[in-house]
Amino acid sequence: MTRSEDDLRKDDLRRKIIGLSETSHRKSYYPQLKEQINELSIAMDALQESEDKYRTLVENVNIGIFRTEPWEGGRILQANPALWQTLGFESEEEILSHPVDDIYLHMENRAELMDKLKQFGKIKDYKMEFKVRDGSTILCSLTLSAEYDSEGNIKFVDGVAEDITEKEKKSEALRQANNKLNVLSSITRHDIVNQVMVLEGYLLLLEEKVTSPEQIELIQKMKGSIRSVDRHIMFTRDYQEIGINAPEWVNLRDALKDAMISLDNFQVNIHMEPQDYMVFTDPMVWKVFYNIGNNVVKHSQAKNLYISTDEQDNQLLVVFQDDGIGIEDKKKLFKKGSSSSGYGLFLSKEILSITGIDIRETGLPDEGARFEIIFPQGQYKPVQ
Amino acid sequence: MSGEKSDKTSNQSQGSLPTRKFSAPEIILGDGSRNLIGQYVNSLSGRNVLLVTDPGIIKAGWAGEIEDSISSEGIDVVVYDKVSSNPRSLEVMQGAELYEAAGCDLIVTIGGGSPMDCGKAIGAVASNQCNVLELEGVDEVALPAPPLICIPTTAGSSADVSQFAIITDEEKKRKFAIISKTMIADLALIDPETTVSMNPELTADTGLDALCHAFESYVSNASSVITDMYALEAAKLIVEYLPKAYDEPDNLVFRDKVMLGSMYAGLAFSNASLGLVHAMAHSLGGYLDSPHGECNAQLLCPVVRFNYPFASEKYKILEKAIVGENSSRSDGLDKLVRALEDLNEHLGIKPGLSRMGVKDDDIEHLSKNAFLDPCLATNPNPATVEDIERLYHDSL
Ligand SMILES: [Fe+2]
């Protein structure tokens, strides 16, 4: 007897309704739930592990880490050992029972700091003095960031405080030593220059009294020597100023203008065609521009000097092109005391190298000199 | 039994106890039991409840009362009342969306079969992350739904104790069944007091639905000794007390009895399934959106006639239970049908599907859908599409 498809379907359905081989579950024996609980407990273990890892890190790190309430009279809610130890507390509990305003050397500084935080949400590397319980003070570099609640009010302040007392002392000592050295060398230089002038005067008097051509020639040589001593002394003055000031963003056009105005120039037409850029460099950079300009005026016999910029391959070229006789021997151009330009180009290269900027001369002999100053990526940006 | 080795699930084997199972929710039954809702939401760890109901129940005040009870435990309640009298798939999906958006963790339904079926399906959709249409069939719900508490306010559908949820596929204008153990509530809070608010018409419709549950599960080819016990007792209680509750709506004793009968019928059909009456009623409800109870009431007598030769023994027992002993001589079938017709008449059900808007032209479509309904699988007389067409026709 053959049975129709419908009969088979109905039989199958009936068997399923009776349900002895059903696969679904009541909630009370819900295996998927058990699986989910297993997964959850694995995740919890992993979380615990990662929490332990970070806790160890926070506890062992040599920098103070803390969380405080933002308002005046607020408490310190969390502090790692580095913080409470640095501030001279015996335990975390002890520092937590201490009002946060009280650890600042000047309470009002904290209020100012909180105002800034409200405004910016974050404060980075801010120098701040704190009280240590033994009565001493420490200087910290403080970085704070605000944590907000759902209504946008500051809920906590999380902070990192690095004790920079020692570091600051050392760099202060270094600054003082440098100052002393500068003072010493400028006094000495001043004395030498005076003596050189006196010497020049005596030579002038002597020159009038001497008639023998041999002696006159000797006097001329002595005068040459004195000029050379004078140049050396002037170089020490210029070189002393290099690298004293931190590099900064300098307006390129302004620096070029300043340099060109300072030139003693009656013959060369200067064409200023640079784009507007800011360049990150030693503030002495104008001296480099001056040196190049001076070189053109003094030695190139050029009628025109073209100053332009050219941005290509992620670098910025500042180009000084003249239409003079050009430079034949380029090998020693930037060496100390090499050419007729004296120390100028050597100095220029030194100034630029402090911030990783290069200079080269690429002019063709018949087409005049061409100095290119190369600012790498990140050290130039358009003027905003 | 054709070529098969043995059919363990068949109940045609003589003299032995066929292997059957019986599933039921935790049941709390009794007047005022609805007041325990807060306690039980708590014990099921609900913190944010989706309360599924319908506008009628809100108007009657039951939904508000339950909402207040739950809130007073400090538990959040989100109300979903966009449920039609034949709940639609879109309503289920919207409910599931609300359940997720509001971060709910437990479902409470209060109302008749519609909010209960809708709430059950919402739970299954929420945990299985699918369209409700994908859950159609028997044992097709892979993941259990979140905790569910059902509070029935009608004495009929008994969705609160059953593993059935009937949803309308509004696009195809048909009803489909989700039959799964996951559709069984965690708790049925059955409080007959809530049925007092039913008007006579609804009392009749829902009560006759319950009677059909009793009849169909009793003669089902998947019935068991356990379901038989419940089905027979249900038939007795409903036939005796439904007309009384209809006549005296405020008599709580009658309401209690009808509710009890409905619950017994629910436990029976949940485990033994139903038959041709429901297959045809589901098709009608899906196509014409007709009230489920009234469809059943119109179809029970013709189907009893159609099935009688295939389950006469059981029908005789039903007859004895309903009509009494003293008439064993007369023709059983006619007597039984007459008793049912009398009941319909008492309850104000006028015969004729045409009065419900069914037309000759609808019958072909209706019959096709009824033929595919899973309830047909357990009908004692294996009906063909033509049989069904004829039955619709005769019931016009
Ligand atoms: Fe029903």
Coordinates of N, CA, C and O in Angstrom, one line a residue, chain B residues 246-326:
Chain B
Y246 N -23.1 32.5 31.4 CA -23.7 33.4 30.3 C -24.9 34.1 30.9 O -25.1 35.3 30.7
D247 N -25.7 33.3 31.6 CA -27.0 33.9 32.2 C -26.7 34.8 33.4 O -27.4 35.7 33.6
E248 N -25.7 34.4 34.2 CA -25.4 35.2 35.4 C -24.0 35.6 35.4 O -23.1 35.0 36.1
P249 N -23.7 36.6 34.6 CA -22.3 37.0 34.4 C -21.5 37.3 35.7 O -20.3 37.1 35.7
D250 N -22.2 37.8 36.7 CA -21.5 38.2 37.9 C -21.3 37.1 38.9 O -20.7 37.3 40.0
N251 N -21.8 35.9 38.6 CA -21.7 34.8 39.6 C -20.3 34.2 39.5 O -20.0 33.5 38.5
L252 N -19.5 34.5 40.5 CA -18.1 34.1 40.5 C -18.0 32.6 40.5 O -17.0 32.0 40.0
V253 N -18.9 31.9 41.2 CA -18.8 30.4 41.2 C -18.9 29.8 39.8 O -18.1 29.0 39.4
F254 N -19.8 30.3 39.0 CA -19.9 29.9 37.6 C -18.6 30.2 36.8 O -18.1 29.4 36.0
R255 N -18.2 31.5 37.0 CA -17.0 31.9 36.3 C -15.8 31.0 36.7 O -15.0 30.6 35.8
D256 N -15.7 30.6 38.0 CA -14.6 29.7 38.4 C -14.6 28.4 37.7 O -13.6 27.9 37.2
K257 N -15.8 27.9 37.6 CA -16.0 26.5 36.9 C -15.6 26.6 35.4 O -15.0 25.7 34.9
V258 N -16.1 27.7 34.8 CA -15.8 27.8 33.3 C -14.3 28.0 33.2 O -13.7 27.4 32.3
M259 N -13.7 28.8 34.0 CA -12.2 29.0 33.9 C -11.5 27.7 34.2 O -10.5 27.4 33.4
L260 N -11.9 26.9 35.1 CA -11.3 25.6 35.4 C -11.4 24.7 34.2 O -10.4 24.1 33.8
G261 N -12.6 24.7 33.6 CA -12.9 23.9 32.4 C -11.9 24.3 31.3 O -11.3 23.5 30.6
S262 N -11.8 25.6 31.1 CA -11.0 26.1 30.1 C -9.5 25.7 30.3 O -8.8 25.3 29.4
M263 N -9.1 25.8 31.6 CA -7.7 25.4 31.8 C -7.4 23.9 31.6 O -6.4 23.6 31.0
Y264 N -8.4 23.1 32.0 CA -8.3 21.6 31.7 C -8.2 21.4 30.2 O -7.3 20.6 29.7
A265 N -9.0 22.1 29.5 CA -9.0 21.9 28.0 C -7.7 22.4 27.4 O -7.2 21.8 26.5
G266 N -7.2 23.5 28.0 CA -5.9 24.0 27.5 C -4.7 23.0 27.8 O -3.9 22.7 26.9
L267 N -4.7 22.4 29.0 CA -3.7 21.4 29.2 C -3.8 20.2 28.3 O -2.8 19.6 27.9
A268 N -5.1 19.8 28.0 CA -5.3 18.7 27.1 C -4.8 19.0 25.7 O -4.0 18.3 25.1
F269 N -5.3 20.1 25.1 CA -4.9 20.4 23.7 C -3.5 20.8 23.5 O -2.9 20.5 22.5
S270 N -2.9 21.3 24.6 CA -1.5 21.7 24.5 C -0.6 20.4 24.2 O 0.4 20.5 23.5
N271 N -1.1 19.3 24.8 CA -0.3 18.1 24.6 C -0.8 17.1 23.6 O -0.1 16.3 23.1
A272 N -2.1 17.2 23.3 CA -2.7 16.2 22.4 C -2.9 16.9 21.0 O -3.3 16.3 20.0
S273 N -2.8 18.2 21.0 CA -3.1 19.0 19.8 C -4.6 19.0 19.5 O -5.4 18.5 20.3
L274 N -5.0 19.5 18.3 CA -6.4 19.8 18.0 C -6.8 19.0 16.8 O -6.3 17.9 16.5
G275 N -7.7 19.6 16.0 CA -8.2 18.8 14.8 C -8.8 19.8 13.8 O -8.4 21.0 13.7
L276 N -9.7 19.2 13.1 CA -10.2 19.9 11.9 C -10.9 21.2 12.2 O -10.9 22.2 11.4
V277 N -11.6 21.3 13.3 CA -12.3 22.5 13.7 C -11.4 23.7 13.7 O -11.6 24.7 13.1
H278 N -10.2 23.5 14.4 CA -9.2 24.5 14.5 C -8.5 24.8 13.2 O -8.2 25.9 12.9
A279 N -8.3 23.7 12.5 CA -7.6 24.0 11.2 C -8.5 24.9 10.3 O -8.0 25.9 9.7
M280 N -9.8 24.6 10.3 CA -10.7 25.5 9.5 C -10.9 26.9 10.1 O -11.0 27.9 9.4
A281 N -10.9 26.9 11.5 CA -11.1 28.2 12.1 C -9.9 29.1 11.9 O -10.0 30.3 11.7
H282 N -8.7 28.5 12.0 CA -7.5 29.3 11.8 C -7.5 29.9 10.4 O -7.2 31.1 10.2
S283 N -7.9 29.1 9.4 CA -8.0 29.6 8.0 C -8.9 30.8 7.9 O -8.6 31.8 7.3
L284 N -10.1 30.6 8.6 CA -11.1 31.7 8.5 C -10.6 32.9 9.2 O -10.8 34.0 8.7
G285 N -10.0 32.8 10.4 CA -9.5 33.9 11.1 C -8.4 34.7 10.4 O -8.4 35.9 10.4
G286 N -7.6 33.9 9.7 CA -6.5 34.5 8.9 C -7.0 35.3 7.7 O -6.5 36.4 7.4
Y287 N -8.0 34.7 7.1 CA -8.5 35.3 5.8 C -9.5 36.4 6.1 O -9.5 37.5 5.4
L288 N -10.4 36.2 7.0 CA -11.5 37.2 7.3 C -11.3 38.0 8.6 O -12.2 38.8 8.9
D289 N -10.3 37.6 9.3 CA -10.1 38.3 10.6 C -11.3 38.0 11.6 O -11.6 38.9 12.4
S290 N -12.0 36.9 11.4 CA -13.2 36.6 12.2 C -12.8 36.2 13.6 O -11.7 35.6 13.8
P291 N -13.7 36.4 14.6 CA -13.4 36.0 16.0 C -13.2 34.5 16.0 O -14.1 33.7 15.6
H292 N -12.1 34.1 16.7 CA -11.8 32.7 16.7 C -12.9 31.8 17.4 O -13.3 30.8 16.8
G293 N -13.4 32.3 18.5 CA -14.4 31.5 19.2 C -15.7 31.2 18.4 O -16.2 30.1 18.3
E294 N -16.1 32.3 17.7 CA -17.3 32.1 16.9 C -17.1 31.2 15.7 O -18.0 30.4 15.4
C295 N -15.9 31.3 15.1 CA -15.6 30.3 14.0 C -15.7 28.9 14.5 O -16.3 28.0 13.8
N296 N -15.1 28.6 15.6 CA -15.2 27.3 16.2 C -16.6 26.8 16.4 O -17.0 25.7 16.1
A297 N -17.4 27.7 17.0 CA -18.7 27.4 17.4 C -19.5 27.0 16.2 O -20.3 26.0 16.2
Q298 N -19.3 27.7 15.0 CA -20.0 27.3 13.8 C -19.6 26.0 13.2 O -20.3 25.3 12.6
L299 N -18.3 25.6 13.5 CA -17.8 24.4 12.8 C -17.8 23.1 13.6 O -17.6 22.1 13.1
L300 N -18.0 23.3 15.0 CA -17.9 22.1 15.8 C -18.9 20.9 15.4 O -18.5 19.8 15.2
C301 N -20.2 21.3 15.2 CA -21.1 20.3 14.9 C -20.8 19.6 13.5 O -20.8 18.3 13.5
P302 N -20.6 20.3 12.4 CA -20.3 19.6 11.2 C -19.1 18.7 11.3 O -19.0 17.6 10.7
V303 N -18.1 19.1 12.1 CA -16.8 18.3 12.2 C -17.1 17.1 13.0 O -16.6 16.0 12.7
V304 N -17.9 17.2 14.1 CA -18.2 16.0 14.9 C -18.9 15.0 14.0 O -18.5 13.8 14.0
R305 N -19.8 15.4 13.2 CA -20.5 14.5 12.2 C -19.4 13.8 11.3 O -19.5 12.7 11.1
F306 N -18.5 14.7 10.8 CA -17.5 14.2 9.8 C -16.6 13.2 10.5 O -16.2 12.2 9.9
N307 N -16.2 13.5 11.8 CA -15.2 12.6 12.5 C -15.9 11.4 13.1 O -15.1 10.4 13.4
Y308 N -17.2 11.4 13.4 CA -17.8 10.5 14.3 C -17.4 9.0 14.0 O -17.0 8.3 14.9
P309 N -17.5 8.6 12.7 CA -17.2 7.1 12.5 C -15.7 6.8 12.9 O -15.5 5.6 13.1
F310 N -14.8 7.8 12.9 CA -13.4 7.4 13.2 C -13.1 7.5 14.7 O -12.0 7.1 15.0
A311 N -14.0 8.0 15.5 CA -13.7 8.1 16.9 C -15.0 7.9 17.7 O -15.2 8.6 18.7
S312 N -15.8 7.0 17.3 CA -17.2 6.9 17.8 C -17.1 6.6 19.3 O -17.9 7.1 20.1
E313 N -16.2 5.7 19.7 CA -16.1 5.3 21.1 C -15.9 6.6 22.0 O -16.6 6.8 23.0
K314 N -15.0 7.4 21.6 CA -14.7 8.6 22.4 C -15.8 9.6 22.3 O -16.1 10.2 23.4
Y315 N -16.5 9.7 21.2 CA -17.6 10.6 21.1 C -18.7 10.1 22.0 O -19.4 10.9 22.6
K316 N -18.9 8.8 22.2 CA -19.9 8.3 23.0 C -19.6 8.6 24.5 O -20.5 9.0 25.2
I317 N -18.3 8.5 24.8 CA -18.0 8.9 26.2 C -18.2 10.4 26.4 O -18.8 10.8 27.5
L318 N -17.9 11.2 25.4 CA -18.2 12.6 25.5 C -19.7 12.9 25.7 O -20.1 13.7 26.5
E319 N -20.4 12.2 24.9 CA -21.9 12.3 24.9 C -22.4 12.0 26.3 O -23.2 12.8 26.9
K320 N -21.9 10.9 26.9 CA -22.4 10.4 28.2 C -22.0 11.5 29.2 O -22.8 11.9 30.1
A321 N -20.8 12.1 29.1 CA -20.4 13.1 30.0 C -21.2 14.4 29.9 O -21.5 15.0 30.9
I322 N -21.7 14.7 28.7 CA -22.4 15.9 28.5 C -23.9 15.7 28.8 O -24.5 16.5 29.5
V323 N -24.5 14.7 28.2 CA -25.9 14.6 28.2 C -26.4 13.7 29.4 O -27.5 13.9 29.9
G324 N -25.6 12.8 29.8 CA -26.0 11.9 30.9 C -26.2 10.5 30.4 O -26.2 10.2 29.2
E325 N -26.5 9.5 31.3 CA -26.5 8.1 31.1 C -27.8 7.6 30.3 O -27.8 6.8 29.5
N326 N -28.9 8.2 30.7 CA -30.2 7.6 30.5 C -30.7 7.4 29.1 O -31.9 7.2 28.9

